[in-house]
XYZ file of C-alpha atoms in Angstrom:
477
model
C 0.000 0.000 0.000
C 1.062 3.569 -0.710
C 1.920 6.596 1.387
C -0.379 9.403 0.282
C -0.225 13.115 1.125
C -3.415 15.184 0.962
C -3.160 18.974 0.642
C -5.966 20.737 2.496
C -8.711 19.551 4.823
C -11.844 20.635 2.968
C -14.801 18.266 2.588
C -13.639 16.840 -0.753
C -10.085 16.307 0.466
C -11.266 14.608 3.654
C -13.668 12.399 1.686
C -10.745 11.241 -0.472
C -8.559 10.718 2.603
C -11.161 8.548 4.358
C -11.740 6.354 1.318
C -8.018 5.931 0.685
C -7.395 5.013 4.316
C -10.112 2.347 4.182
C -8.321 0.896 1.148
C -5.229 0.394 3.325
C -3.112 3.382 2.338
C -1.203 5.533 4.824
C -2.751 9.002 4.537
C -1.568 12.289 6.008
C -3.452 15.578 5.526
C -1.536 18.877 5.623
C -3.783 21.878 6.245
C -2.500 25.464 6.153
C -5.028 26.744 8.721
C -5.678 25.617 12.277
C -8.859 23.676 11.496
C -10.610 21.459 8.938
C -13.654 22.035 6.742
C -12.380 24.553 4.203
C -15.295 26.774 3.207
C -17.582 24.945 5.650
C -16.715 27.124 8.617
C -18.330 28.479 11.754
C -18.408 31.802 13.575
C -19.288 31.834 17.282
C -19.818 34.670 19.742
C -21.818 35.200 22.941
C -23.573 31.850 22.668
C -24.579 32.418 19.020
C -23.207 30.200 16.233
C -23.395 30.601 12.449
C -22.411 28.589 9.381
C -20.045 30.796 7.380
C -20.282 28.665 4.249
C -23.260 26.760 2.816
C -26.241 26.403 5.123
C -28.177 23.578 3.458
C -27.275 20.186 2.050
C -28.471 18.925 -1.324
C -27.912 15.374 -2.598
C -27.287 13.907 0.875
C -26.929 10.517 -0.812
C -23.318 11.485 -1.597
C -22.455 11.599 2.106
C -24.585 8.572 2.904
C -22.440 6.662 0.423
C -19.233 8.065 1.953
C -20.207 6.894 5.429
C -21.335 3.469 4.202
C -18.033 2.980 2.368
C -15.828 4.127 5.255
C -17.301 2.615 8.415
C -20.115 0.894 10.250
C -22.002 3.985 11.422
C -24.289 5.414 8.699
C -24.574 9.148 8.141
C -27.798 9.487 10.140
C -26.065 8.063 13.223
C -23.379 10.740 12.957
C -25.485 13.811 12.163
C -29.161 14.745 12.418
C -30.684 15.292 8.969
C -34.032 17.060 8.512
C -35.814 17.944 5.300
C -36.544 21.670 5.104
C -40.242 22.248 4.399
C -41.145 24.525 2.813
C -37.930 24.368 0.833
C -38.038 28.145 0.477
C -40.304 31.162 0.714
C -39.847 33.552 -2.210
C -40.632 37.258 -1.816
C -40.739 38.964 -5.219
C -40.141 42.607 -6.047
C -43.895 43.306 -6.403
C -44.560 41.929 -2.922
C -45.922 38.552 -4.076
C -44.974 35.682 -1.791
C -44.952 31.955 -2.437
C -43.856 28.997 -0.329
C -42.421 26.152 -2.417
C -42.663 22.684 -0.863
C -39.661 20.410 -0.508
C -39.230 17.821 -3.276
C -42.817 17.962 -4.559
C -43.312 18.744 -8.228
C -47.104 18.760 -7.961
C -46.984 20.889 -4.817
C -44.687 23.408 -6.488
C -46.958 23.688 -9.531
C -50.004 24.224 -7.310
C -48.217 26.808 -5.148
C -47.090 28.824 -8.173
C -50.562 28.741 -9.712
C -52.097 29.958 -6.463
C -49.597 32.772 -5.936
C -48.783 33.909 -9.480
C -51.940 33.010 -11.375
C -53.248 30.088 -13.395
C -50.725 28.741 -15.871
C -47.624 29.851 -13.972
C -47.172 26.449 -12.364
C -47.656 24.665 -15.687
C -44.971 26.774 -17.375
C -42.561 26.047 -14.516
C -43.445 22.352 -14.618
C -42.839 22.169 -18.373
C -39.495 23.876 -17.869
C -38.522 21.280 -15.244
C -39.348 18.476 -17.700
C -36.778 19.929 -20.104
C -34.356 20.482 -17.218
C -34.688 16.805 -16.340
C -33.643 15.883 -19.879
C -30.471 17.966 -19.449
C -29.901 16.279 -16.058
C -30.307 12.798 -17.525
C -27.856 13.627 -20.319
C -25.140 14.930 -18.007
C -25.567 13.284 -14.585
C -23.232 10.343 -15.162
C -20.369 12.093 -17.018
C -20.438 15.137 -14.748
C -21.079 13.579 -11.351
C -20.333 9.872 -11.359
C -17.526 9.130 -13.815
C -13.962 10.404 -14.348
C -13.731 13.223 -16.835
C -13.195 11.711 -20.288
C -9.897 12.142 -22.091
C -11.748 14.268 -24.636
C -14.282 16.469 -22.805
C -15.424 18.141 -26.042
C -18.851 16.429 -26.034
C -19.545 17.965 -22.627
C -18.903 21.410 -24.095
C -22.101 21.092 -26.152
C -25.351 22.413 -24.689
C -27.563 19.551 -23.395
C -30.642 21.619 -22.518
C -33.435 21.051 -25.103
C -34.436 24.685 -25.285
C -37.497 25.836 -27.174
C -36.645 27.684 -30.364
C -37.990 31.208 -30.828
C -38.208 33.831 -33.568
C -38.287 33.617 -37.320
C -34.657 32.517 -37.437
C -35.274 29.969 -34.651
C -32.121 31.066 -32.923
C -30.867 28.636 -30.264
C -31.125 29.414 -26.569
C -27.641 29.500 -25.079
C -27.999 31.156 -21.653
C -30.224 30.652 -18.630
C -31.485 34.225 -18.950
C -32.727 33.422 -22.457
C -34.460 30.304 -21.144
C -36.344 32.431 -18.622
C -37.321 35.122 -21.089
C -38.504 32.726 -23.805
C -40.042 29.919 -21.789
C -41.255 31.384 -18.480
C -42.211 34.951 -19.483
C -43.665 35.992 -16.109
C -40.995 38.234 -14.514
C -41.541 36.524 -11.165
C -40.874 33.086 -12.660
C -37.818 34.549 -14.367
C -36.636 35.914 -11.017
C -37.232 32.490 -9.440
C -35.066 30.837 -12.085
C -32.388 33.522 -11.844
C -32.154 33.079 -8.071
C -30.945 29.498 -8.455
C -28.151 30.665 -10.762
C -27.104 33.472 -8.425
C -27.131 31.159 -5.390
C -24.479 29.013 -7.086
C -22.430 32.023 -8.202
C -23.616 32.314 -11.818
C -24.829 35.449 -13.542
C -27.930 34.182 -15.430
C -26.933 36.270 -18.456
C -23.692 34.289 -18.730
C -24.703 30.911 -17.274
C -25.315 28.200 -19.882
C -28.856 26.987 -20.435
C -27.759 23.732 -18.780
C -27.845 25.584 -15.444
C -31.515 24.584 -15.594
C -30.376 21.427 -13.789
C -29.822 23.470 -10.590
C -33.519 24.101 -9.771
C -34.329 20.608 -11.054
C -31.824 19.048 -8.658
C -33.044 20.978 -5.619
C -36.734 20.506 -6.342
C -36.302 16.810 -7.091
C -33.906 15.654 -4.368
C -34.825 18.226 -1.750
C -33.042 20.494 0.697
C -31.754 19.175 4.014
C -30.587 20.786 7.228
C -27.857 19.261 9.379
C -28.517 19.656 13.102
C -25.968 22.037 14.565
C -25.363 23.545 11.119
C -23.338 22.205 8.215
C -20.220 22.586 10.297
C -21.501 19.481 12.122
C -21.143 17.547 8.844
C -17.508 18.679 8.591
C -17.038 17.511 12.192
C -18.483 14.103 11.313
C -16.302 13.650 8.223
C -13.223 14.672 10.215
C -14.062 12.140 12.951
C -14.594 9.448 10.335
C -11.123 10.191 8.956
C -9.622 9.968 12.436
C -11.295 6.594 13.012
C -9.730 5.369 9.789
C -6.329 6.506 11.143
C -5.896 9.459 8.814
C -3.265 11.775 10.303
C -3.869 15.539 10.268
C -1.171 18.196 10.502
C -2.583 21.708 10.957
C -0.868 25.080 10.495
C 1.283 23.354 7.874
C 1.097 25.164 4.510
C 2.316 23.198 1.494
C 4.446 25.447 -0.713
C 5.481 23.000 -3.424
C 4.577 19.658 -4.929
C 7.918 17.887 -5.270
C 8.673 16.206 -8.583
C 11.022 13.276 -9.136
C 11.527 11.353 -12.349
C 8.631 13.166 -13.974
C 5.984 12.508 -11.327
C 4.782 13.846 -7.997
C 6.966 12.441 -5.217
C 5.782 14.391 -2.187
C 5.399 17.929 -0.891
C 7.546 20.652 0.640
C 6.159 22.485 3.666
C 6.560 26.162 4.512
C 9.039 25.250 7.251
C 11.315 23.608 4.690
C 10.488 19.972 5.486
C 10.010 17.606 2.539
C 7.453 14.813 2.912
C 7.811 11.920 0.483
C 4.751 10.186 -0.970
C 3.751 7.875 -3.819
C 0.674 10.013 -4.574
C -0.369 13.592 -3.757
C -4.036 14.575 -3.598
C -4.723 18.308 -3.562
C -7.993 19.617 -2.221
C -6.793 23.215 -2.518
C -8.392 25.461 -5.169
C -6.710 24.699 -8.476
C -6.263 28.412 -9.366
C -4.425 28.995 -6.071
C -2.075 26.070 -6.715
C -0.852 27.733 -9.897
C -0.963 31.303 -8.585
C 1.207 30.358 -5.624
C 3.380 28.000 -7.730
C 2.662 25.051 -5.497
C 2.485 23.233 -8.819
C 5.142 24.246 -11.335
C 3.980 26.884 -13.818
C 2.603 25.674 -17.114
C 1.300 22.385 -15.760
C -2.288 23.545 -15.589
C -3.171 22.504 -19.132
C -5.661 24.651 -20.952
C -7.938 25.161 -17.957
C -5.888 25.794 -14.790
C -8.623 27.886 -13.218
C -11.303 28.072 -15.835
C -14.180 27.846 -13.387
C -13.389 31.203 -11.775
C -16.762 32.941 -12.057
C -15.703 36.298 -10.659
C -18.306 36.018 -7.893
C -18.144 35.392 -4.180
C -20.429 35.747 -1.189
C -21.105 38.303 1.495
C -22.685 36.782 4.590
C -24.028 38.841 7.466
C -24.341 36.926 10.745
C -27.095 38.425 12.898
C -27.576 37.967 16.627
C -31.178 38.857 17.462
C -33.095 39.319 20.702
C -36.542 37.764 20.827
C -37.740 34.264 19.993
C -38.190 33.009 16.450
C -41.878 33.348 15.542
C -43.837 30.099 15.233
C -44.653 30.533 11.527
C -41.102 31.440 10.445
C -39.601 29.407 7.595
C -36.051 28.122 7.395
C -35.112 29.774 4.074
C -36.468 32.919 2.469
C -35.231 34.317 -0.846
C -35.949 38.041 -1.134
C -35.643 39.007 -4.780
C -33.979 42.221 -5.943
C -36.079 45.359 -5.683
C -34.768 48.781 -6.671
C -31.244 49.121 -5.328
C -31.716 46.225 -2.892
C -29.926 42.985 -3.805
C -31.344 39.458 -3.920
C -30.614 37.906 -0.549
C -31.092 34.486 1.033
C -32.154 34.540 4.670
C -31.556 31.370 6.697
C -33.378 31.037 10.031
C -32.669 27.531 11.369
C -34.820 26.574 14.357
C -31.827 25.034 16.110
C -31.234 25.412 19.858
C -27.562 24.641 19.286
C -27.078 27.926 17.429
C -28.484 30.354 20.008
C -27.884 31.026 23.696
C -31.528 30.354 24.671
C -35.093 30.414 23.408
C -35.305 34.190 23.745
C -32.731 34.780 21.009
C -32.203 33.831 17.372
C -29.227 33.457 15.025
C -29.739 34.304 11.347
C -27.529 34.538 8.269
C -28.220 36.799 5.286
C -26.226 36.034 2.137
C -25.805 37.696 -1.262
C -23.713 36.824 -4.321
C -21.340 39.618 -5.309
C -18.531 40.352 -7.708
C -15.001 39.972 -6.403
C -13.413 42.689 -8.509
C -12.632 44.888 -5.508
C -13.512 48.434 -4.589
C -16.767 47.474 -2.892
C -18.079 49.121 0.254
C -18.944 45.963 2.161
C -20.569 47.797 5.061
C -22.872 49.710 2.718
C -23.776 46.459 0.966
C -24.456 44.765 4.302
C -26.830 47.615 5.222
C -28.783 47.136 1.970
C -28.869 43.377 2.574
C -30.426 43.915 6.004
C -33.028 46.268 4.529
C -33.975 43.546 2.039
C -34.009 40.913 4.792
C -36.677 42.852 6.715
C -39.190 41.304 4.290
C -38.318 37.927 5.804
C -37.743 38.840 9.470
C -40.423 40.983 11.132
C -38.969 43.751 13.280
C -35.404 42.880 12.281
C -33.870 46.301 12.984
C -35.358 46.526 16.465
C -34.240 42.996 17.388
C -30.606 43.343 16.314
C -28.018 42.897 19.068
C -24.963 42.817 16.824
C -23.817 41.742 13.372
C -20.688 40.215 11.900
C -19.973 40.692 8.181
C -17.989 38.131 6.192
C -16.812 39.076 2.702
C -14.855 37.506 -0.169
C -11.735 38.723 1.652
C -12.551 36.267 4.443
C -13.139 33.514 1.889
C -9.701 34.286 0.438
C -8.135 33.998 3.894
C -9.889 30.693 4.667
C -9.584 28.898 1.323
C -6.941 30.671 -0.765
C -9.356 32.231 -3.288
C -11.993 34.943 -2.928
C -14.416 33.230 -5.257
C -16.768 30.343 -4.638
C -16.545 27.631 -7.323
C -19.646 27.008 -9.398
C -20.957 23.489 -9.971
C -19.883 21.538 -13.041
C -22.124 22.313 -16.009
C -22.106 21.139 -19.607
C -22.356 23.553 -22.507
C -20.813 27.042 -22.710
C -17.961 25.675 -24.808
C -16.589 23.833 -21.778
C -16.058 26.975 -19.676
C -17.987 25.481 -16.753
C -16.136 22.169 -16.693
C -13.809 21.911 -13.680
C -10.271 20.610 -13.686
C -9.962 16.871 -14.210
C -9.185 14.805 -11.110
C -6.056 13.512 -12.841
C -3.561 16.330 -13.272
C -0.998 16.654 -16.066
C 1.653 15.623 -13.519
C 1.525 11.859 -12.868
C 0.953 11.067 -9.231
C -0.866 14.370 -8.544
C -4.659 14.318 -8.301
C -7.214 17.092 -7.751
C -10.187 16.852 -5.370
C -12.644 19.308 -3.844
C -14.915 22.013 -5.163
C -12.564 23.177 -7.920
C -12.085 19.695 -9.377
C -14.296 17.314 -11.332
C -17.198 16.910 -10.660
C -16.682 20.298 -9.039
C -18.566 22.894 -7.089
C -20.979 22.612 -4.225
C -20.805 20.790 -0.919
C -22.148 17.480 -2.235
C -20.105 17.660 -5.421
C -16.913 18.138 -3.422
C -17.621 14.814 -1.750
C -18.136 13.237 -5.165
C -14.742 14.475 -6.334
C -13.121 12.866 -3.295
C -14.737 9.550 -4.161
C -13.554 9.737 -7.781
C -9.975 10.504 -6.767
C -9.904 7.640 -4.273
C -11.247 5.285 -6.918
C -8.606 6.310 -9.435
C -5.755 5.757 -6.973
C -7.124 2.508 -5.553
C -7.468 1.145 -9.070
C -3.805 1.923 -9.648
C -4.319 4.740 -12.103
C -1.059 6.217 -13.382
C -1.829 8.757 -16.063
C 0.643 10.731 -18.064
C -0.370 13.935 -19.751
C -3.525 15.977 -19.418
C -6.840 14.173 -19.599
């Protein structure tokens, strides 16, 4: 069995480490910060606790499979999973509100008809039928199988868009899908909100991004008791039980090459650690920017999935109990100069000091180009969030603002990786798990299948499978 070094302790990297350890390999994880979890972090103060990364889990089957494959205790014995119902309340710019049920196509159609008028639900339902076709065409190559040696077929648009106009011009972006197929500006805003929540500008996102609402509305949204940080805790403990060794505050500054393949890593303190394989869970763009991997080895797409967007999250400590009819997630759509925000209000005693207080997060997708007044943006976000939280301003004890600068500090990049999508000429395909340097493999949100909490776990599984099967690839795949 091999000695394997893993760079970073994000969810995808830890998933790979656990699976490799179960296969009998000796695995050591080197993490540059003082804790594990990567973007799945936590902020705590005065008895309040907040997820600083994603707040909900989609496709929990990925982590169920991880726990089945790495030990006796299933996922549900390690964390408490609860379906969020309604999946979300949407507050549109004209004041219309609609609660969409969790994982119920018929319920969603009925709710949209009741709130937006007859026919709205049918148009959304017809759209989801086409979105399912795109999902069926891309699910296996994007989520379950190694990236093919020639990814060109995945660069073609899989969404069966309706043609429009005398010239029957093809639909190439998600914004065009909304305009041509949904028509009602509130349905368009609903569709756009899924793109923005994953970091995509609908005007630039491929039509295949239609799979994002399909995935959530088909497989549901789940809350992890204690917040998603509890899932990171569980994966870390699973690694420890499989005798994975963790070394924190140990930045890797170079992947060492010998005889044309990865032979270990060099740490910031100067120590060289030898290994037969290196698995990197660090963002692929950061590896090349910081020359952890020698320049020019990134192939044609060293950081192609950089969307130019990140997240601002405002953690709110509130006095007063959560009202009985509050919902877990509310999306308040853009109105005037107010941004689209997602308000998460988990009814979780573990996140508040007592029943007379509440912890809330308000999140918006933003550009990472710099020059932004984060405090001014946070103020506009709170104004928008008042549509979801009655009496918000009068209940506020304190707030803590997290920006793309904090994401950069925690993960190495300011941006949040988007999920893997077909179409768009291949611009939304993440880096292959097998790097151009033999013996070096990529895992985590910036690698195939890429993006998202669940997808990061999938990438860890793919990497472990490639190494366990004895894969030794030369050249870019």
